[in-house]
XYZ file of C-alpha atoms in Angstrom:
379
model
C -10.385 11.713 21.330
C -6.729 11.719 20.257
C -5.050 9.313 17.820
C -1.273 9.027 17.426
C -0.054 7.885 13.998
C 3.444 6.412 13.719
C 4.794 8.226 10.683
C 4.193 11.803 9.521
C 3.703 11.447 5.769
C 0.747 11.874 3.446
C -1.208 8.932 4.867
C -1.133 10.458 8.348
C -2.166 13.757 6.758
C -5.183 12.184 5.057
C -6.164 10.343 8.246
C -6.088 13.694 10.053
C -8.294 15.337 7.425
C -10.802 12.472 7.512
C -10.915 12.565 11.328
C -11.875 16.230 11.711
C -15.635 15.721 11.092
C -15.618 13.002 13.792
C -14.075 15.456 16.286
C -11.008 13.217 16.536
C -7.577 14.829 16.708
C -4.692 13.123 14.900
C -1.067 13.676 15.818
C 1.891 12.058 14.069
C 5.183 10.668 15.358
C 7.910 11.767 12.945
C 10.396 8.877 12.943
C 13.129 11.175 11.627
C 12.986 13.890 14.272
C 11.532 11.528 16.924
C 8.984 14.227 17.807
C 5.189 14.241 17.787
C 3.866 16.814 15.315
C 0.702 18.069 13.634
C 0.502 16.001 10.404
C -1.123 18.902 8.556
C 1.488 21.546 9.346
C 4.449 19.506 10.692
C 5.475 22.640 12.620
C 3.591 22.128 15.889
C 5.643 20.084 18.370
C 3.729 18.033 20.936
C 6.759 16.425 22.575
C 8.486 13.070 22.341
C 7.110 9.566 21.825
C 6.512 8.965 25.532
C 4.363 12.106 25.723
C 2.572 11.145 22.502
C 1.688 7.718 23.895
C 0.449 9.294 27.133
C -1.780 11.791 25.297
C -3.234 9.238 22.847
C -6.448 7.270 23.193
C -5.403 5.047 20.291
C -2.174 4.527 18.325
C -1.790 3.309 14.748
C 0.753 3.423 11.895
C 0.992 4.772 8.357
C 3.852 2.491 7.247
C 5.408 -0.856 8.125
C 9.098 -0.123 8.634
C 8.969 1.184 12.194
C 11.711 0.548 14.744
C 10.830 -2.403 16.952
C 11.540 -0.488 20.159
C 8.971 2.131 19.091
C 6.411 -0.595 18.390
C 7.159 -2.255 21.744
C 6.608 0.979 23.672
C 3.309 1.586 21.879
C 2.118 -2.003 22.325
C 2.901 -1.896 26.037
C 0.417 0.964 26.385
C -2.424 -1.293 25.161
C -3.418 1.382 22.628
C -1.737 0.118 19.431
C -3.985 -1.027 16.550
C -3.226 -3.059 14.528
C -0.814 -5.044 16.691
C 2.960 -4.755 16.443
C 3.047 -8.289 15.018
C 0.694 -7.284 12.195
C 2.826 -4.231 11.407
C 6.041 -6.296 11.500
C 4.478 -8.888 9.190
C 3.794 -6.237 6.558
C 7.401 -5.093 6.794
C 9.089 -8.494 6.537
C 8.353 -10.722 3.554
C 9.471 -13.819 5.508
C 6.766 -13.233 8.119
C 4.312 -12.412 5.340
C 4.923 -15.720 3.543
C 4.537 -17.626 6.819
C 1.251 -15.846 7.485
C -0.118 -16.655 4.013
C 0.751 -20.336 4.477
C -0.882 -20.454 7.919
C -3.991 -18.679 6.637
C -4.244 -21.004 3.624
C -4.072 -18.194 1.064
C -2.578 -18.881 -2.379
C 0.583 -17.034 -3.406
C 3.573 -17.512 -5.722
C 5.965 -20.458 -5.290
C 9.035 -19.194 -3.469
C 12.190 -19.846 -1.462
C 13.831 -17.714 1.223
C 17.586 -17.341 0.850
C 20.426 -15.601 2.716
C 23.606 -17.063 1.172
C 25.056 -18.297 -2.106
C 24.254 -21.964 -1.446
C 20.566 -21.177 -0.861
C 20.592 -18.833 -3.877
C 21.868 -21.597 -6.178
C 19.448 -24.112 -4.678
C 16.487 -21.773 -5.258
C 17.457 -21.325 -8.918
C 17.546 -25.095 -9.397
C 14.274 -25.828 -7.605
C 12.138 -23.003 -9.045
C 11.248 -22.355 -12.675
C 12.736 -19.279 -14.353
C 12.030 -16.396 -14.689
C 12.386 -15.436 -11.019
C 11.858 -12.225 -9.097
C 13.935 -11.649 -5.979
C 12.743 -9.272 -3.266
C 14.478 -8.118 -0.103
C 12.730 -9.383 3.020
C 13.212 -5.988 4.668
C 13.160 -2.398 3.384
C 11.903 -3.033 -0.157
C 9.054 -0.917 -1.535
C 7.912 0.712 -4.803
C 10.104 -1.647 -6.830
C 13.246 -1.069 -4.748
C 15.340 -3.966 -3.417
C 14.271 -6.224 -6.294
C 16.054 -8.217 -8.994
C 14.797 -10.255 -11.944
C 16.533 -13.401 -13.212
C 15.478 -14.510 -16.682
C 18.488 -16.634 -17.661
C 20.976 -18.621 -15.575
C 23.832 -16.798 -17.282
C 22.799 -13.690 -15.311
C 22.859 -15.485 -11.963
C 26.393 -14.656 -10.819
C 26.069 -10.939 -11.534
C 22.729 -10.765 -9.738
C 24.124 -12.678 -6.782
C 26.950 -10.151 -6.452
C 24.384 -7.323 -6.326
C 22.313 -9.196 -3.747
C 25.411 -10.003 -1.681
C 26.376 -6.312 -1.588
C 22.800 -5.392 -0.667
C 22.731 -7.855 2.235
C 26.166 -6.817 3.496
C 25.215 -3.143 3.304
C 21.966 -3.546 5.214
C 21.655 -1.115 8.143
C 18.363 -2.288 9.638
C 20.060 -4.034 12.551
C 18.110 -7.198 11.748
C 19.129 -10.224 9.661
C 18.343 -9.499 6.014
C 17.243 -12.146 3.517
C 15.818 -12.438 0.019
C 12.526 -13.991 -1.032
C 12.969 -15.684 -4.408
C 9.633 -16.051 -6.196
C 8.656 -17.850 -9.355
C 7.334 -15.059 -11.565
C 3.600 -15.272 -12.129
C 2.344 -14.882 -15.732
C -0.525 -12.678 -14.562
C -3.237 -11.040 -16.622
C -3.373 -7.925 -14.475
C -2.654 -6.611 -10.989
C -5.561 -5.877 -8.660
C -5.855 -4.958 -5.010
C -8.408 -4.942 -2.237
C -8.633 -2.588 0.710
C -10.739 -3.800 3.606
C -11.328 -2.972 7.242
C -11.753 -5.101 10.372
C -13.105 -3.972 13.732
C -11.875 -5.077 17.144
C -14.996 -7.275 17.424
C -14.087 -9.115 14.188
C -16.484 -7.449 11.756
C -14.958 -7.186 8.280
C -15.971 -5.015 5.328
C -14.269 -4.907 1.929
C -14.086 -2.196 -0.704
C -14.407 -3.215 -4.377
C -11.348 -4.622 -6.099
C -9.305 -2.085 -8.007
C -7.356 -2.660 -11.194
C -3.847 -1.232 -10.832
C -1.400 0.020 -13.439
C 2.243 0.548 -12.428
C 4.996 2.634 -14.003
C 8.589 1.643 -13.156
C 7.370 -0.311 -10.136
C 5.288 2.553 -8.701
C 1.478 2.674 -8.753
C 0.297 5.015 -11.494
C -3.463 4.464 -11.871
C -6.118 2.619 -9.836
C -9.548 1.911 -11.304
C -12.582 0.955 -9.176
C -15.591 -0.160 -11.204
C -16.871 -3.246 -9.338
C -17.329 -5.475 -12.395
C -15.908 -8.824 -11.314
C -18.045 -10.424 -8.608
C -16.298 -13.824 -8.736
C -12.921 -12.197 -8.160
C -14.444 -9.916 -5.516
C -15.629 -12.997 -3.611
C -12.156 -14.605 -3.813
C -10.445 -11.447 -2.636
C -12.916 -10.973 0.219
C -12.319 -14.550 1.381
C -8.551 -13.972 1.325
C -8.962 -10.696 3.192
C -11.034 -12.362 5.920
C -8.537 -15.209 6.325
C -5.558 -12.869 6.606
C -7.254 -10.262 8.812
C -8.621 -12.916 11.161
C -5.275 -14.729 11.358
C -3.672 -11.456 12.487
C -6.613 -10.528 14.763
C -6.338 -7.319 12.795
C -7.878 -3.955 13.689
C -8.022 -1.229 11.041
C -7.605 -0.995 7.267
C -5.540 -3.675 5.541
C -4.594 -3.781 1.842
C -3.865 -6.887 -0.211
C -2.250 -6.819 -3.650
C -3.112 -9.708 -5.989
C -2.077 -11.141 -9.329
C -5.051 -12.175 -11.453
C -4.283 -15.363 -13.383
C -7.302 -16.300 -15.462
C -10.205 -16.617 -13.042
C -8.013 -16.969 -9.952
C -6.143 -14.619 -7.619
C -2.713 -15.069 -6.031
C -1.581 -12.777 -3.224
C 1.425 -10.660 -4.149
C 1.837 -8.816 -0.841
C -0.046 -7.245 2.051
C 0.140 -3.760 3.587
C -1.101 -3.359 7.192
C -2.318 0.207 6.716
C -4.283 2.548 4.499
C -2.976 2.182 0.969
C -2.269 4.148 -2.202
C -4.645 1.951 -4.224
C -7.472 2.942 -1.850
C -7.220 6.710 -2.347
C -10.145 6.530 -4.788
C -12.429 5.866 -1.779
C -12.279 9.573 -0.907
C -14.706 10.299 -3.762
C -15.970 6.823 -4.681
C -17.310 5.483 -1.376
C -19.573 6.735 1.403
C -16.778 6.221 3.935
C -13.198 6.572 2.715
C -10.433 4.212 3.827
C -8.901 6.887 6.078
C -12.079 7.472 8.060
C -12.785 3.745 8.313
C -9.293 3.120 9.666
C -9.791 5.770 12.338
C -13.250 4.384 13.142
C -11.782 0.904 13.604
C -8.861 1.877 15.841
C -11.138 4.133 17.916
C -13.722 1.325 18.195
C -16.464 3.271 16.419
C -18.992 1.602 14.060
C -17.521 0.927 10.618
C -18.802 2.875 7.617
C -20.084 1.549 4.299
C -17.482 0.294 1.830
C -19.900 0.137 -1.113
C -18.863 1.746 -4.394
C -21.195 4.725 -4.869
C -19.899 5.614 -8.342
C -17.134 4.317 -10.647
C -13.891 6.088 -9.699
C -10.240 6.211 -10.731
C -7.114 7.588 -9.076
C -3.995 8.916 -10.828
C -0.799 9.369 -8.805
C 1.128 12.624 -9.159
C 4.805 11.681 -9.063
C 7.781 14.050 -8.923
C 5.972 17.240 -9.982
C 4.330 20.000 -7.967
C 1.953 21.310 -10.623
C -0.763 20.127 -12.971
C -2.859 22.186 -15.412
C -5.614 24.015 -13.519
C -7.877 23.289 -16.483
C -8.300 19.685 -15.322
C -10.670 21.035 -12.665
C -13.081 21.990 -15.467
C -13.799 18.270 -15.940
C -16.834 17.246 -13.863
C -16.074 15.129 -10.770
C -12.318 15.682 -10.835
C -10.785 16.237 -7.381
C -7.188 17.226 -6.705
C -5.322 16.139 -3.549
C -1.886 17.632 -2.796
C 0.313 16.377 0.051
C 2.201 19.601 0.800
C 5.609 18.119 -0.061
C 8.710 19.581 -1.640
C 9.299 18.390 -5.205
C 11.686 15.486 -5.747
C 12.040 13.074 -8.674
C 9.752 10.070 -8.272
C 8.223 11.366 -5.023
C 4.493 10.899 -4.413
C 3.326 14.519 -4.428
C -0.430 14.061 -4.629
C -3.181 12.330 -6.548
C -6.181 13.061 -8.731
C -9.535 11.324 -8.324
C -12.059 11.286 -11.157
C -15.582 9.816 -11.054
C -18.490 9.074 -13.340
C -22.067 7.924 -12.842
C -21.350 4.961 -15.158
C -18.244 3.131 -16.352
C -18.623 4.748 -19.762
C -18.804 8.234 -18.276
C -15.806 7.569 -16.027
C -13.683 6.321 -18.941
C -14.692 9.372 -21.001
C -13.647 11.765 -18.229
C -10.499 9.783 -17.507
C -9.565 9.904 -21.191
C -10.093 13.673 -21.288
C -8.035 14.090 -18.113
C -5.168 11.926 -19.380
C -4.812 14.005 -22.562
C -4.526 17.203 -20.486
C -1.742 15.919 -18.230
C 1.856 16.550 -19.410
C 3.295 13.366 -20.871
C 6.689 14.130 -19.314
C 5.176 13.906 -15.820
C 2.583 11.200 -16.595
C 4.492 9.150 -19.193
C 2.181 6.181 -19.775
C -1.158 7.229 -18.296
C -2.650 8.153 -21.648
C -1.513 4.836 -23.162
C -3.035 2.858 -20.283
C -6.337 4.748 -20.362
C -6.611 4.125 -24.122
C -6.766 0.372 -23.394
C -9.837 0.642 -21.141
């Protein structure tokens, strides 16, 4: 069986690695070169998109911002999972907000604006502070502005105006203006839905971000009330999209309640811990779903944490002396801020995990992992 992944980055790579034991071959469509390649080597050329679609038994995606003509060609084949509409929804915050309203899932108060009149109106109708996010092309903290005082409004509008005018997506750009949520922490859920409608959810993870980019994810399965809320939201969203595959939802925790921050129609950075912390990792479960194979268990088998490796291509080899530490490199060239790999660490209990995570954090260079040690010390 052959699966074509739209996108040739680290998520396609990890899907390919997880698929090998199932005797499933994964190829990746590189949106830059417009060629189908081996996601593990990137050097083997299997032809263009048309050939890739012809050779594939199933087609999926590793990111949301895919050209609509590419999605249309894949959807026409009847092999694309999840649907093009689901992928587009994850890549356009306007569609995402509409989906959340239709599914009856709580999220932050917001307005959608595209001009100065709507910008001013949003400031008057919502309570400051506000966060403003581009509807298209924003990720890892990019395409975002924060307004804390009305005196800053004109300067921020000028930045937004330039951003909108400079957009090259070929589609109308807009800004989602959200009332900032005074959250206690950020959590996320990765779940999977089969073509027949079966849904399974992994445990909620607690997420720590550094400069808008995920730094650490912690899976310990301690909050059953929140787990139930997140699972209900996952089912509502996945069913509304008639979704097939792995879907991630990021939440704000406010007291004992969850508000959806955003969704990602794909395998997700905050689910990398599943490689060592679950019987069936998110990558294998995504492939199982799109290939219409039985889904695997999403139960937490041991408390696990994931640390992102950002902008560096080396870590001390001594970290591998710590029991249950696993290193995952993506085979990328070093670039500031780039996701180069991740480290998973596990323990048989929460206490053991925190002990190993603390030891690991003290061994990592502070220059490359600036606030990991500080975050771990709060656990």
